[in-house]
CSV table of C-alpha atoms in Angstrom, one decimal:
chain,number,residue,atom,x,y,z
A,1,MET,CA,-0.3,0.1,-0.2
A,2,ALA,CA,1.4,3.5,-0.9
A,3,GLU,CA,1.8,6.0,1.6
A,4,PRO,CA,-0.1,9.2,2.0
A,5,ASP,CA,2.2,12.0,0.4
A,6,PRO,CA,3.7,14.1,3.2
A,7,LYS,CA,3.3,16.9,1.0
A,8,LYS,CA,0.2,16.4,-0.2
A,9,ILE,CA,-1.0,16.6,3.0
A,10,GLY,CA,0.3,19.5,3.7
A,11,ASP,CA,-1.2,20.8,0.9
A,12,PHE,CA,-3.8,20.5,3.1
A,13,VAL,CA,-2.7,21.7,6.3
A,14,SER,CA,-4.1,25.5,7.3
A,15,HIS,CA,-2.5,27.1,10.6
A,16,SER,CA,-2.7,30.6,9.5
A,17,GLN,CA,-6.2,32.8,10.5
A,18,ILE,CA,-8.6,31.8,12.7
A,19,SER,CA,-10.8,31.9,10.3
A,20,GLU,CA,-8.7,29.7,7.7
A,21,VAL,CA,-8.4,27.3,10.2
A,22,ALA,CA,-11.7,26.4,11.6
A,23,GLU,CA,-12.9,26.3,7.5
A,24,ALA,CA,-9.7,23.6,7.1
A,25,PHE,CA,-11.7,21.6,10.0
A,26,ARG,CA,-15.3,21.8,8.1
A,27,LYS,CA,-13.7,21.3,5.4
A,28,ILE,CA,-12.4,17.4,6.2
A,29,ALA,CA,-15.8,16.9,8.5
A,30,GLN,CA,-17.7,17.6,4.5
A,31,THR,CA,-14.7,15.3,2.8
A,32,ALA,CA,-15.3,12.6,6.2
A,33,ILE,CA,-19.4,12.3,4.7
A,34,GLU,CA,-19.0,12.6,1.3
A,35,THR,CA,-16.3,9.8,1.6
A,36,LYS,CA,-18.4,7.5,4.0
A,37,LEU,CA,-20.8,7.5,0.5
A,38,ILE,CA,-17.7,6.8,-1.3
A,39,VAL,CA,-17.1,3.5,0.8
A,40,SER,CA,-20.9,2.5,0.9
A,41,GLN,CA,-21.0,2.2,-2.7
A,42,SER,CA,-16.9,0.3,-2.5
A,43,ARG,CA,-17.2,-3.8,-3.0
A,44,ARG,CA,-15.1,-4.0,0.3
A,45,ASP,CA,-16.0,-6.5,2.5
A,46,GLU,CA,-19.6,-5.2,5.2
A,47,ASP,CA,-17.3,-5.8,7.8
A,48,VAL,CA,-14.6,-3.0,6.6
A,49,LYS,CA,-17.3,-0.4,5.0
A,50,HIS,CA,-18.5,-1.2,8.8
A,51,ILE,CA,-15.5,0.3,10.4
A,52,MET,CA,-14.4,2.7,7.5
A,53,ILE,CA,-17.8,4.4,7.6
A,54,ASN,CA,-17.6,4.4,11.8
A,55,MET,CA,-13.9,6.2,11.6
A,56,LEU,CA,-15.2,8.5,9.2
A,57,SER,CA,-18.3,9.8,11.2
A,58,TYR,CA,-16.1,10.2,14.1
A,59,VAL,CA,-13.3,12.4,12.2
A,60,SER,CA,-16.3,14.6,10.9
A,61,ARG,CA,-17.7,14.8,14.6
A,62,GLN,CA,-14.5,15.6,15.8
A,63,CYS,CA,-13.9,18.4,13.0
A,64,THR,CA,-16.4,19.8,13.0
A,65,TYR,CA,-16.6,20.0,17.3
A,66,ILE,CA,-12.8,21.3,16.9
A,67,ALA,CA,-14.3,23.9,13.9
A,68,GLN,CA,-17.6,25.5,15.6
A,69,ASP,CA,-15.2,27.3,18.2
A,70,VAL,CA,-11.4,27.2,17.3
A,71,GLU,CA,-11.2,29.5,20.1
A,72,GLN,CA,-12.2,27.2,22.6
A,73,PRO,CA,-9.8,26.6,25.7
A,74,ILE,CA,-6.9,24.6,24.5
A,75,GLU,CA,-7.2,21.8,26.7
A,76,LYS,CA,-10.5,21.3,25.0
A,77,ILE,CA,-8.9,21.4,21.1
A,78,ALA,CA,-5.7,19.2,23.0
A,79,TRP,CA,-8.9,16.1,23.8
A,80,ALA,CA,-10.0,16.1,20.4
A,81,VAL,CA,-6.8,16.1,18.7
A,82,ARG,CA,-5.8,13.3,20.8
A,83,ASN,CA,-8.6,11.1,19.8
A,84,LEU,CA,-7.9,12.2,16.1
A,85,PHE,CA,-4.6,10.8,17.0
A,86,GLU,CA,-5.3,7.5,18.3
A,87,LEU,CA,-8.0,6.7,15.5
A,88,ASN,CA,-5.3,7.2,13.3
A,89,LEU,CA,-3.3,4.6,15.1
A,90,GLU,CA,-6.2,2.1,15.7
A,91,PHE,CA,-7.1,2.4,11.3
A,92,ARG,CA,-3.2,1.8,11.0
A,93,SER,CA,-2.5,-0.9,12.9
A,94,ILE,CA,-5.6,-2.9,11.5
A,95,GLN,CA,-4.1,-2.5,8.2
A,96,VAL,CA,-1.1,-3.6,8.9
A,97,LEU,CA,-2.2,-6.6,11.0
A,98,GLN,CA,-5.6,-6.9,8.8
A,99,SER,CA,-7.7,-7.2,12.0
A,100,TRP,CA,-10.9,-6.0,10.9
A,101,LYS,CA,-13.0,-8.5,12.3
A,102,LYS,CA,-11.4,-8.5,15.7
A,103,TYR,CA,-11.9,-4.8,16.7
A,104,ILE,CA,-15.1,-5.1,15.7
A,105,ALA,CA,-15.7,-7.8,18.5
A,106,ALA,CA,-13.6,-5.4,20.6
A,107,ARG,CA,-16.5,-3.2,20.9
A,108,ALA,CA,-18.4,-6.4,22.7
A,109,ARG,CA,-15.3,-6.4,25.0
A,110,ASP,CA,-15.8,-2.4,26.0
A,111,GLU,CA,-19.4,-3.2,26.4
A,112,VAL,CA,-18.7,-5.4,28.6
A,113,ASP,CA,-16.3,-3.4,30.1
A,114,MET,CA,-18.4,-0.7,30.8
A,115,LEU,CA,-21.3,-2.9,32.2
A,116,GLU,CA,-18.6,-4.3,34.8
A,117,GLY,CA,-17.6,-1.0,35.9
A,118,ILE,CA,-21.5,-0.4,36.6
A,119,LEU,CA,-21.7,-3.3,38.2
A,120,SER,CA,-18.8,-2.8,40.5
A,121,PHE,CA,-20.9,0.4,42.0
A,122,ALA,CA,-23.9,-1.8,42.8
A,123,ASP,CA,-23.8,-3.7,46.4
A,124,ASP,CA,-25.8,-6.0,46.0
A,125,GLN,CA,-25.7,-8.0,42.7
A,126,GLU,CA,-29.1,-9.2,43.5
A,127,THR,CA,-31.3,-6.7,42.2
A,128,ASP,CA,-33.1,-7.2,39.2
A,129,PRO,CA,-31.0,-4.2,37.2
A,130,ALA,CA,-28.1,-6.2,38.8
A,131,LYS,CA,-29.0,-9.4,36.9
A,132,THR,CA,-29.9,-7.6,33.8
A,133,LEU,CA,-26.5,-6.2,33.4
A,134,ILE,CA,-25.6,-10.0,34.1
A,135,ALA,CA,-27.1,-10.9,31.8
A,136,ARG,CA,-26.1,-8.7,28.9
A,137,ILE,CA,-22.4,-9.3,29.6
A,138,GLU,CA,-22.9,-13.2,29.3
A,139,GLU,CA,-24.6,-12.7,26.0
A,140,LEU,CA,-22.0,-10.4,24.5
A,141,LYS,CA,-19.5,-13.2,25.3
A,142,ALA,CA,-21.8,-15.4,23.9
A,143,ILE,CA,-22.3,-14.0,20.5
A,144,ALA,CA,-18.1,-13.1,20.5
A,145,GLN,CA,-17.5,-16.9,21.5
A,146,ARG,CA,-20.0,-18.7,18.7
A,147,ASN,CA,-17.6,-16.1,15.8
A,148,GLY,CA,-14.4,-17.4,17.4
A,149,PHE,CA,-13.5,-14.2,19.6
A,150,ASP,CA,-13.0,-15.0,23.7
A,151,ILE,CA,-14.0,-11.6,25.3
A,152,SER,CA,-13.4,-12.9,28.4
A,153,LYS,CA,-10.2,-11.5,29.0
A,154,ARG,CA,-9.2,-7.2,28.5
A,155,ASP,CA,-6.9,-6.9,25.4
A,156,GLN,CA,-3.9,-5.2,27.2
A,157,THR,CA,-2.9,-3.5,23.9
A,158,ASN,CA,-2.2,0.5,24.3
A,159,TYR,CA,-1.6,3.1,21.8
A,160,ARG,CA,1.6,3.3,22.4
A,161,GLN,CA,2.1,-0.7,21.1
A,162,LEU,CA,-0.8,0.5,18.3
A,163,ALA,CA,2.2,2.7,17.1
A,164,VAL,CA,5.1,0.5,17.6
A,165,ILE,CA,2.9,-1.9,15.0
A,166,SER,CA,2.1,1.0,13.2
A,167,GLY,CA,5.5,1.9,12.5
A,168,VAL,CA,5.5,5.6,14.0
A,169,GLU,CA,6.7,4.9,17.9
A,170,GLN,CA,8.7,7.7,18.2
A,171,GLU,CA,5.7,10.6,17.0
A,172,TYR,CA,3.8,8.6,19.7
A,173,LEU,CA,6.3,9.1,21.9
A,174,GLY,CA,7.1,13.6,20.9
A,175,PHE,CA,3.4,14.1,20.8
A,176,TYR,CA,2.0,12.2,23.5
A,177,ARG,CA,4.7,13.9,25.9
A,178,PHE,CA,2.7,17.5,24.9
A,179,TYR,CA,-0.5,16.6,24.9
A,180,SER,CA,-0.4,14.5,27.4
A,181,LYS,CA,0.1,18.3,29.4
A,182,PHE,CA,-3.0,19.1,28.2
A,183,ILE,CA,-5.7,16.4,28.9
A,184,HIS,CA,-4.9,15.4,32.4
A,185,PRO,CA,-5.0,18.1,35.5
A,186,THR,CA,-1.2,18.7,35.4
A,187,SER,CA,0.8,20.9,37.2
A,188,TRP,CA,1.3,22.6,33.8
A,189,LEU,CA,-2.0,22.8,32.7
A,190,ILE,CA,-3.1,24.0,36.8
A,191,ASN,CA,0.0,26.3,37.9
A,192,ALA,CA,1.1,28.1,33.8
A,193,SER,CA,-0.1,31.1,33.4
A,194,ASP,CA,-2.9,31.1,30.7
A,195,GLU,CA,-0.5,33.3,28.3
A,196,SER,CA,1.7,30.4,28.5
A,197,LYS,CA,-0.5,27.0,28.1
A,198,ASP,CA,-2.4,29.3,25.4
A,199,SER,CA,0.3,30.2,23.4
A,200,PHE,CA,-0.1,30.9,20.1
A,201,GLU,CA,2.6,28.3,18.8
A,202,SER,CA,0.9,25.4,21.3
A,203,ARG,CA,-2.9,25.9,19.3
A,204,ASN,CA,-0.9,25.9,15.9
A,205,ILE,CA,0.4,22.2,16.8
A,206,PHE,CA,-2.9,21.1,18.0
A,207,TYR,CA,-4.5,22.5,15.0
A,208,ILE,CA,-1.6,21.0,12.6
A,209,GLN,CA,-2.1,17.8,14.0
A,210,GLY,CA,-5.7,17.6,14.1
A,211,GLN,CA,-6.0,18.2,10.6
A,212,LYS,CA,-3.0,16.3,9.9
A,213,TYR,CA,-4.0,13.0,10.7
A,214,SER,CA,-7.6,13.6,10.3
A,215,TRP,CA,-6.3,14.0,6.3
A,216,ASP,CA,-4.4,10.8,6.7
A,217,LEU,CA,-6.4,8.8,7.9
A,218,ILE,CA,-9.4,9.8,4.8
A,219,PHE,CA,-6.4,9.5,2.6
A,220,ARG,CA,-5.9,5.8,4.2
A,221,ILE,CA,-9.5,4.9,4.0
A,222,LYS,CA,-9.2,5.6,0.2
A,223,ASP,CA,-5.9,4.1,-0.8
A,224,GLU,CA,-7.7,1.0,0.7
A,225,LEU,CA,-10.7,1.1,-1.2
A,226,ASP,CA,-8.5,1.1,-4.5
A,227,LYS,CA,-7.2,-2.1,-3.6
A,228,ASP,CA,-10.4,-3.7,-4.7
A,229,GLU,CA,-10.7,-1.4,-8.3
């Protein structure tokens, strides 16, 4: 598979005027929606199309969120860009491992985690609501097992490992060191002056990275579709 051309991606990235940044993210959101239609009409396996369409929907939502207020607090921008970066890692690793079906199966494991988390708050698991949650957990495990997946144990793969699989570990480490200071209540985020933590330079890093990883994912999806042409 050909790598997306970095120069081509760079041509799409805007970071000059606030109005231009907002328009750039709106353009990504619209392109993601348009690409969903292309995916839906392709000949790819239904599981693959399901993942692509849902990932494009997520890109569109996050980019729309940023575009609606590009001057919102920087930690909000950081959250959205971090999510776009991690989504990009998810897709890259799926491509490398060809783990389309496993990724869909992980949705059931995620729901089990959520339900088990809710159950942990219950003092009595013999109540009707608790029993309903337990029954749903068992149903999800049975469905996964019938489809050849064991979701009884959590997948311990983290985003650094996905970055290694995708061949971008150094990029991950650098970006993680930067954005982690903005998405957690770190001493930097709490104690630094507004001028320091919400600088022009920091915002531009998030604006550029958000566009970069969004366009990269869109290009990768289109490139993946080209395999069937």
